[in-house]
Amino acid sequence: MRTIRALILALTFGCASATGWTQTPAAPAQGQVAGFVRVGTLKAVEGQAWLLLGEQQRTAAPGLTVRHGERLVTGPESAATVTLRDGTTLSLGPDSEVDLSEFAFDATTQEGHLLVRILQGSMRVITGLLSKVNPDLVRISTPTSVVGVRGTDFIVEVKVEPPRWDPAAGEFNLHDKL
């Protein structure tokens, strides 16, 4: 009888201590996925595309979550479309590279900001709630300029050409002479 009582006490204290010392992981906050803030969702991918975050690389596929700070890259003859949490749609053309590191959106207040950096290639933008609430908080950046958004549907194209040394002129020229 004592062994049964001792076993019951041991199980009771063992279960109590296990529940007392363990913590259940906090549920991700709205817009977060496993510690990452969700910026949007990939809606379509044609050909090859990748999501890059530091040293991590994921193959892009429809339905994947796009996380804060990720860069979306498309290969030759490829395209990808992302819908951001505010409803903004970004459609990338072939050989494009876009950085999504500055995006915040509160669905309750409809406040936030968006800065998309297009490093190369082409991108069609159909703006969402952020540009309707406050267009000054939506910007598109290229290597040579920053565009304030005033329209609701537009295309941005960036052609990257390496600088060339022109020995005859004694200087760097950013564009080939015709």
PDB file of N, CA and C in Angstrom, residues 47-126:
ATOM      1  N   GLY A  47       8.690  30.213 -63.800  1.00  0.00           N
ATOM      2  CA  GLY A  47      10.127  30.030 -63.954  1.00  0.00           C
ATOM      3  C   GLY A  47      10.794  29.912 -62.595  1.00  0.00           C
ATOM      4  N   GLN A  48      11.982  30.519 -62.468  1.00  0.00           N
ATOM      5  CA  GLN A  48      12.758  30.405 -61.237  1.00  0.00           C
ATOM      6  C   GLN A  48      12.740  31.713 -60.462  1.00  0.00           C
ATOM      7  N   ALA A  49      12.504  31.606 -59.155  1.00  0.00           N
ATOM      8  CA  ALA A  49      12.534  32.771 -58.274  1.00  0.00           C
ATOM      9  C   ALA A  49      12.946  32.303 -56.885  1.00  0.00           C
ATOM     10  N   TRP A  50      13.571  33.212 -56.141  1.00  0.00           N
ATOM     11  CA  TRP A  50      14.072  32.876 -54.807  1.00  0.00           C
ATOM     12  C   TRP A  50      13.782  34.003 -53.833  1.00  0.00           C
ATOM     13  N   LEU A  51      13.687  33.627 -52.563  1.00  0.00           N
ATOM     14  CA  LEU A  51      13.600  34.583 -51.462  1.00  0.00           C
ATOM     15  C   LEU A  51      14.887  34.469 -50.673  1.00  0.00           C
ATOM     16  N   LEU A  52      15.582  35.592 -50.495  1.00  0.00           N
ATOM     17  CA  LEU A  52      16.869  35.597 -49.812  1.00  0.00           C
ATOM     18  C   LEU A  52      16.769  36.410 -48.531  1.00  0.00           C
ATOM     19  N   LEU A  53      17.318  35.869 -47.443  1.00  0.00           N
ATOM     20  CA  LEU A  53      17.392  36.569 -46.166  1.00  0.00           C
ATOM     21  C   LEU A  53      18.719  36.209 -45.535  1.00  0.00           C
ATOM     22  N   GLY A  54      19.679  37.134 -45.619  1.00  0.00           N
ATOM     23  CA  GLY A  54      21.027  36.826 -45.134  1.00  0.00           C
ATOM     24  C   GLY A  54      21.604  35.686 -45.939  1.00  0.00           C
ATOM     25  N   GLU A  55      22.022  34.618 -45.251  1.00  0.00           N
ATOM     26  CA  GLU A  55      22.587  33.442 -45.922  1.00  0.00           C
ATOM     27  C   GLU A  55      21.509  32.435 -46.316  1.00  0.00           C
ATOM     28  N   GLN A  56      20.269  32.668 -45.885  1.00  0.00           N
ATOM     29  CA  GLN A  56      19.186  31.740 -46.195  1.00  0.00           C
ATOM     30  C   GLN A  56      18.632  32.013 -47.588  1.00  0.00           C
ATOM     31  N   GLN A  57      18.337  30.938 -48.297  1.00  0.00           N
ATOM     32  CA  GLN A  57      17.722  31.061 -49.622  1.00  0.00           C
ATOM     33  C   GLN A  57      16.586  30.059 -49.709  1.00  0.00           C
ATOM     34  N   ARG A  58      15.419  30.538 -50.098  1.00  0.00           N
ATOM     35  CA  ARG A  58      14.260  29.658 -50.291  1.00  0.00           C
ATOM     36  C   ARG A  58      13.809  29.760 -51.740  1.00  0.00           C
ATOM     37  N   THR A  59      13.395  28.643 -52.300  1.00  0.00           N
ATOM     38  CA  THR A  59      12.824  28.658 -53.644  1.00  0.00           C
ATOM     39  C   THR A  59      11.405  29.195 -53.538  1.00  0.00           C
ATOM     40  N   ALA A  60      11.104  30.210 -54.329  1.00  0.00           N
ATOM     41  CA  ALA A  60       9.788  30.841 -54.283  1.00  0.00           C
ATOM     42  C   ALA A  60       8.743  29.927 -54.911  1.00  0.00           C
ATOM     43  N   ALA A  61       7.579  29.886 -54.271  1.00  0.00           N
ATOM     44  CA  ALA A  61       6.455  29.103 -54.767  1.00  0.00           C
ATOM     45  C   ALA A  61       5.166  29.795 -54.335  1.00  0.00           C
ATOM     46  N   PRO A  62       4.106  29.692 -55.130  1.00  0.00           N
ATOM     47  CA  PRO A  62       2.840  30.315 -54.748  1.00  0.00           C
ATOM     48  C   PRO A  62       2.388  29.836 -53.365  1.00  0.00           C
ATOM     49  N   GLY A  63       1.906  30.790 -52.557  1.00  0.00           N
ATOM     50  CA  GLY A  63       1.431  30.477 -51.218  1.00  0.00           C
ATOM     51  C   GLY A  63       2.457  30.672 -50.120  1.00  0.00           C
ATOM     52  N   LEU A  64       3.743  30.814 -50.487  1.00  0.00           N
ATOM     53  CA  LEU A  64       4.779  31.018 -49.475  1.00  0.00           C
ATOM     54  C   LEU A  64       4.653  32.391 -48.830  1.00  0.00           C
ATOM     55  N   THR A  65       4.964  32.459 -47.553  1.00  0.00           N
ATOM     56  CA  THR A  65       4.976  33.721 -46.826  1.00  0.00           C
ATOM     57  C   THR A  65       6.255  34.474 -47.159  1.00  0.00           C
ATOM     58  N   VAL A  66       6.136  35.759 -47.442  1.00  0.00           N
ATOM     59  CA  VAL A  66       7.290  36.627 -47.652  1.00  0.00           C
ATOM     60  C   VAL A  66       7.532  37.335 -46.328  1.00  0.00           C
ATOM     61  N   ARG A  67       8.761  37.220 -45.806  1.00  0.00           N
ATOM     62  CA  ARG A  67       9.091  37.738 -44.487  1.00  0.00           C
ATOM     63  C   ARG A  67       9.785  39.094 -44.571  1.00  0.00           C
ATOM     64  N   HIS A  68       9.678  39.842 -43.501  1.00  0.00           N
ATOM     65  CA  HIS A  68      10.323  41.161 -43.409  1.00  0.00           C
ATOM     66  C   HIS A  68      11.819  41.011 -43.654  1.00  0.00           C
ATOM     67  N   GLY A  69      12.366  41.872 -44.512  1.00  0.00           N
ATOM     68  CA  GLY A  69      13.797  41.863 -44.787  1.00  0.00           C
ATOM     69  C   GLY A  69      14.216  40.959 -45.921  1.00  0.00           C
ATOM     70  N   GLU A  70      13.303  40.195 -46.487  1.00  0.00           N
ATOM     71  CA  GLU A  70      13.678  39.291 -47.570  1.00  0.00           C
ATOM     72  C   GLU A  70      13.828  40.044 -48.885  1.00  0.00           C
ATOM     73  N   ARG A  71      14.644  39.461 -49.739  1.00  0.00           N
ATOM     74  CA  ARG A  71      14.841  39.977 -51.089  1.00  0.00           C
ATOM     75  C   ARG A  71      14.263  38.947 -52.047  1.00  0.00           C
ATOM     76  N   LEU A  72      13.454  39.412 -52.986  1.00  0.00           N
ATOM     77  CA  LEU A  72      12.860  38.536 -53.988  1.00  0.00           C
ATOM     78  C   LEU A  72      13.648  38.692 -55.277  1.00  0.00           C
ATOM     79  N   VAL A  73      14.107  37.569 -55.815  1.00  0.00           N
ATOM     80  CA  VAL A  73      14.935  37.558 -57.020  1.00  0.00           C
ATOM     81  C   VAL A  73      14.299  36.626 -58.041  1.00  0.00           C
ATOM     82  N   THR A  74      14.167  37.103 -59.288  1.00  0.00           N
ATOM     83  CA  THR A  74      13.663  36.259 -60.363  1.00  0.00           C
ATOM     84  C   THR A  74      14.781  35.966 -61.348  1.00  0.00           C
ATOM     85  N   GLY A  75      14.728  34.799 -61.958  1.00  0.00           N
ATOM     86  CA  GLY A  75      15.719  34.404 -62.949  1.00  0.00           C
ATOM     87  C   GLY A  75      15.332  34.872 -64.335  1.00  0.00           C
ATOM     88  N   PRO A  76      16.157  34.523 -65.333  1.00  0.00           N
ATOM     89  CA  PRO A  76      15.831  34.894 -66.708  1.00  0.00           C
ATOM     90  C   PRO A  76      14.529  34.216 -67.137  1.00  0.00           C
ATOM     91  N   GLU A  77      13.746  34.917 -67.924  1.00  0.00           N
ATOM     92  CA  GLU A  77      12.462  34.412 -68.413  1.00  0.00           C
ATOM     93  C   GLU A  77      11.560  33.954 -67.268  1.00  0.00           C
ATOM     94  N   SER A  78      11.614  34.653 -66.140  1.00  0.00           N
ATOM     95  CA  SER A  78      10.823  34.301 -64.960  1.00  0.00           C
ATOM     96  C   SER A  78      10.041  35.510 -64.479  1.00  0.00           C
ATOM     97  N   ALA A  79       9.068  35.263 -63.617  1.00  0.00           N
ATOM     98  CA  ALA A  79       8.253  36.334 -63.043  1.00  0.00           C
ATOM     99  C   ALA A  79       7.709  35.870 -61.700  1.00  0.00           C
ATOM    100  N   ALA A  80       7.372  36.828 -60.844  1.00  0.00           N
ATOM    101  CA  ALA A  80       6.779  36.509 -59.543  1.00  0.00           C
ATOM    102  C   ALA A  80       5.870  37.651 -59.125  1.00  0.00           C
ATOM    103  N   THR A  81       4.802  37.310 -58.434  1.00  0.00           N
ATOM    104  CA  THR A  81       3.858  38.307 -57.935  1.00  0.00           C
ATOM    105  C   THR A  81       3.672  38.114 -56.436  1.00  0.00           C
ATOM    106  N   VAL A  82       3.802  39.215 -55.693  1.00  0.00           N
ATOM    107  CA  VAL A  82       3.631  39.216 -54.241  1.00  0.00           C
ATOM    108  C   VAL A  82       2.487  40.161 -53.904  1.00  0.00           C
ATOM    109  N   THR A  83       1.619  39.735 -53.006  1.00  0.00           N
ATOM    110  CA  THR A  83       0.598  40.630 -52.468  1.00  0.00           C
ATOM    111  C   THR A  83       0.977  40.924 -51.024  1.00  0.00           C
ATOM    112  N   LEU A  84       1.186  42.216 -50.726  1.00  0.00           N
ATOM    113  CA  LEU A  84       1.560  42.623 -49.381  1.00  0.00           C
ATOM    114  C   LEU A  84       0.328  42.684 -48.490  1.00  0.00           C
ATOM    115  N   ARG A  85       0.531  42.778 -47.190  1.00  0.00           N
ATOM    116  CA  ARG A  85      -0.565  42.735 -46.221  1.00  0.00           C
ATOM    117  C   ARG A  85      -1.562  43.881 -46.379  1.00  0.00           C
ATOM    118  N   ASP A  86      -1.149  45.006 -46.959  1.00  0.00           N
ATOM    119  CA  ASP A  86      -2.085  46.128 -47.158  1.00  0.00           C
ATOM    120  C   ASP A  86      -2.821  46.035 -48.491  1.00  0.00           C
ATOM    121  N   GLY A  87      -2.546  44.981 -49.260  1.00  0.00           N
ATOM    122  CA  GLY A  87      -3.202  44.809 -50.554  1.00  0.00           C
ATOM    123  C   GLY A  87      -2.372  45.265 -51.734  1.00  0.00           C
ATOM    124  N   THR A  88      -1.204  45.858 -51.499  1.00  0.00           N
ATOM    125  CA  THR A  88      -0.307  46.252 -52.586  1.00  0.00           C
ATOM    126  C   THR A  88       0.169  45.003 -53.327  1.00  0.00           C
ATOM    127  N   THR A  89       0.181  45.077 -54.652  1.00  0.00           N
ATOM    128  CA  THR A  89       0.661  43.962 -55.468  1.00  0.00           C
ATOM    129  C   THR A  89       1.934  44.385 -56.185  1.00  0.00           C
ATOM    130  N   LEU A  90       2.980  43.561 -56.058  1.00  0.00           N
ATOM    131  CA  LEU A  90       4.251  43.777 -56.742  1.00  0.00           C
ATOM    132  C   LEU A  90       4.459  42.625 -57.712  1.00  0.00           C
ATOM    133  N   SER A  91       4.559  42.937 -58.999  1.00  0.00           N
ATOM    134  CA  SER A  91       4.791  41.908 -60.018  1.00  0.00           C
ATOM    135  C   SER A  91       6.163  42.136 -60.627  1.00  0.00           C
ATOM    136  N   LEU A  92       7.061  41.191 -60.424  1.00  0.00           N
ATOM    137  CA  LEU A  92       8.434  41.309 -60.918  1.00  0.00           C
ATOM    138  C   LEU A  92       8.584  40.602 -62.247  1.00  0.00           C
ATOM    139  N   GLY A  93       9.353  41.224 -63.151  1.00  0.00           N
ATOM    140  CA  GLY A  93       9.664  40.631 -64.437  1.00  0.00           C
ATOM    141  C   GLY A  93      10.946  39.817 -64.364  1.00  0.00           C
ATOM    142  N   PRO A  94      11.468  39.404 -65.519  1.00  0.00           N
ATOM    143  CA  PRO A  94      12.686  38.593 -65.570  1.00  0.00           C
ATOM    144  C   PRO A  94      13.904  39.341 -65.026  1.00  0.00           C
ATOM    145  N   ASP A  95      14.823  38.588 -64.450  1.00  0.00           N
ATOM    146  CA  ASP A  95      16.096  39.113 -63.928  1.00  0.00           C
ATOM    147  C   ASP A  95      15.885  40.327 -63.027  1.00  0.00           C
ATOM    148  N   SER A  96      14.944  40.229 -62.120  1.00  0.00           N
ATOM    149  CA  SER A  96      14.637  41.338 -61.215  1.00  0.00           C
ATOM    150  C   SER A  96      15.081  41.003 -59.799  1.00  0.00           C
ATOM    151  N   GLU A  97      15.351  42.060 -59.045  1.00  0.00           N
ATOM    152  CA  GLU A  97      15.781  41.912 -57.661  1.00  0.00           C
ATOM    153  C   GLU A  97      15.157  43.040 -56.852  1.00  0.00           C
ATOM    154  N   VAL A  98      14.348  42.675 -55.851  1.00  0.00           N
ATOM    155  CA  VAL A  98      13.604  43.651 -55.055  1.00  0.00           C
ATOM    156  C   VAL A  98      13.815  43.354 -53.576  1.00  0.00           C
ATOM    157  N   ASP A  99      14.097  44.406 -52.816  1.00  0.00           N
ATOM    158  CA  ASP A  99      14.323  44.310 -51.373  1.00  0.00           C
ATOM    159  C   ASP A  99      13.070  44.805 -50.653  1.00  0.00           C
ATOM    160  N   LEU A 100      12.530  43.982 -49.765  1.00  0.00           N
ATOM    161  CA  LEU A 100      11.303  44.310 -49.037  1.00  0.00           C
ATOM    162  C   LEU A 100      11.592  44.547 -47.552  1.00  0.00           C
ATOM    163  N   SER A 101      12.617  45.330 -47.255  1.00  0.00           N
ATOM    164  CA  SER A 101      13.051  45.454 -45.863  1.00  0.00           C
ATOM    165  C   SER A 101      12.314  46.513 -45.061  1.00  0.00           C
ATOM    166  N   GLU A 102      11.585  47.407 -45.695  1.00  0.00           N
ATOM    167  CA  GLU A 102      10.893  48.444 -44.936  1.00  0.00           C
ATOM    168  C   GLU A 102       9.401  48.428 -45.234  1.00  0.00           C
ATOM    169  N   PHE A 103       8.680  47.681 -44.413  1.00  0.00           N
ATOM    170  CA  PHE A 103       7.234  47.592 -44.562  1.00  0.00           C
ATOM    171  C   PHE A 103       6.621  47.415 -43.183  1.00  0.00           C
ATOM    172  N   ALA A 104       5.638  48.229 -42.892  1.00  0.00           N
ATOM    173  CA  ALA A 104       4.868  48.088 -41.652  1.00  0.00           C
ATOM    174  C   ALA A 104       3.420  48.415 -41.990  1.00  0.00           C
ATOM    175  N   PHE A 105       2.514  47.622 -41.436  1.00  0.00           N
ATOM    176  CA  PHE A 105       1.097  47.878 -41.686  1.00  0.00           C
ATOM    177  C   PHE A 105       0.280  47.361 -40.520  1.00  0.00           C
ATOM    178  N   ASP A 106      -0.548  48.234 -39.967  1.00  0.00           N
ATOM    179  CA  ASP A 106      -1.472  47.876 -38.906  1.00  0.00           C
ATOM    180  C   ASP A 106      -2.857  47.794 -39.535  1.00  0.00           C
ATOM    181  N   ALA A 107      -3.409  46.582 -39.619  1.00  0.00           N
ATOM    182  CA  ALA A 107      -4.694  46.383 -40.288  1.00  0.00           C
ATOM    183  C   ALA A 107      -5.836  47.094 -39.564  1.00  0.00           C
ATOM    184  N   THR A 108      -5.692  47.296 -38.260  1.00  0.00           N
ATOM    185  CA  THR A 108      -6.753  47.952 -37.496  1.00  0.00           C
ATOM    186  C   THR A 108      -6.827  49.440 -37.807  1.00  0.00           C
ATOM    187  N   THR A 109      -5.682  50.118 -37.751  1.00  0.00           N
ATOM    188  CA  THR A 109      -5.649  51.568 -37.973  1.00  0.00           C
ATOM    189  C   THR A 109      -5.355  51.928 -39.416  1.00  0.00           C
ATOM    190  N   GLN A 110      -4.927  50.949 -40.218  1.00  0.00           N
ATOM    191  CA  GLN A 110      -4.518  51.142 -41.606  1.00  0.00           C
ATOM    192  C   GLN A 110      -3.363  52.133 -41.715  1.00  0.00           C
ATOM    193  N   GLU A 111      -2.492  52.131 -40.720  1.00  0.00           N
ATOM    194  CA  GLU A 111      -1.307  52.984 -40.729  1.00  0.00           C
ATOM    195  C   GLU A 111      -0.075  52.126 -40.967  1.00  0.00           C
ATOM    196  N   GLY A 112       0.972  52.765 -41.452  1.00  0.00           N
ATOM    197  CA  GLY A 112       2.229  52.081 -41.687  1.00  0.00           C
ATOM    198  C   GLY A 112       3.053  52.824 -42.717  1.00  0.00           C
ATOM    199  N   HIS A 113       4.009  52.119 -43.310  1.00  0.00           N
ATOM    200  CA  HIS A 113       4.831  52.706 -44.361  1.00  0.00           C
ATOM    201  C   HIS A 113       5.379  51.584 -45.237  1.00  0.00           C
ATOM    202  N   LEU A 114       5.805  51.963 -46.431  1.00  0.00           N
ATOM    203  CA  LEU A 114       6.348  50.999 -47.381  1.00  0.00           C
ATOM    204  C   LEU A 114       7.463  51.655 -48.173  1.00  0.00           C
ATOM    205  N   LEU A 115       8.615  51.003 -48.189  1.00  0.00           N
ATOM    206  CA  LEU A 115       9.721  51.388 -49.059  1.00  0.00           C
ATOM    207  C   LEU A 115      10.184  50.113 -49.749  1.00  0.00           C
ATOM    208  N   VAL A 116      10.030  50.074 -51.063  1.00  0.00           N
ATOM    209  CA  VAL A 116      10.480  48.942 -51.862  1.00  0.00           C
ATOM    210  C   VAL A 116      11.708  49.395 -52.623  1.00  0.00           C
ATOM    211  N   ARG A 117      12.794  48.648 -52.487  1.00  0.00           N
ATOM    212  CA  ARG A 117      14.030  48.950 -53.221  1.00  0.00           C
ATOM    213  C   ARG A 117      14.137  47.987 -54.395  1.00  0.00           C
ATOM    214  N   ILE A 118      14.054  48.524 -55.607  1.00  0.00           N
ATOM    215  CA  ILE A 118      14.250  47.693 -56.793  1.00  0.00           C
ATOM    216  C   ILE A 118      15.686  47.899 -57.238  1.00  0.00           C
ATOM    217  N   LEU A 119      16.465  46.835 -57.173  1.00  0.00           N
ATOM    218  CA  LEU A 119      17.893  46.904 -57.466  1.00  0.00           C
ATOM    219  C   LEU A 119      18.178  46.691 -58.946  1.00  0.00           C
ATOM    220  N   GLN A 120      17.344  45.862 -59.594  1.00  0.00           N
ATOM    221  CA  GLN A 120      17.466  45.663 -61.034  1.00  0.00           C
ATOM    222  C   GLN A 120      16.199  45.011 -61.547  1.00  0.00           C
ATOM    223  N   GLY A 121      15.975  45.140 -62.849  1.00  0.00           N
ATOM    224  CA  GLY A 121      14.835  44.510 -63.481  1.00  0.00           C
ATOM    225  C   GLY A 121      13.631  45.424 -63.574  1.00  0.00           C
ATOM    226  N   SER A 122      12.459  44.800 -63.650  1.00  0.00           N
ATOM    227  CA  SER A 122      11.227  45.570 -63.799  1.00  0.00           C
ATOM    228  C   SER A 122      10.207  45.107 -62.769  1.00  0.00           C
ATOM    229  N   MET A 123       9.332  46.037 -62.398  1.00  0.00           N
ATOM    230  CA  MET A 123       8.317  45.737 -61.405  1.00  0.00           C
ATOM    231  C   MET A 123       7.075  46.571 -61.676  1.00  0.00           C
ATOM    232  N   ARG A 124       5.924  45.923 -61.706  1.00  0.00           N
ATOM    233  CA  ARG A 124       4.642  46.619 -61.789  1.00  0.00           C
ATOM    234  C   ARG A 124       4.091  46.705 -60.371  1.00  0.00           C
ATOM    235  N   VAL A 125       3.605  47.886 -60.005  1.00  0.00           N
ATOM    236  CA  VAL A 125       3.068  48.106 -58.661  1.00  0.00           C
ATOM    237  C   VAL A 125       1.608  48.514 -58.779  1.00  0.00           C
ATOM    238  N   ILE A 126       0.751  47.826 -58.061  1.00  0.00           N
ATOM    239  CA  ILE A 126      -0.636  48.235 -57.888  1.00  0.00           C
ATOM    240  C   ILE A 126      -0.784  48.504 -56.397  1.00  0.00           C
TER     241      ILE A 126
END
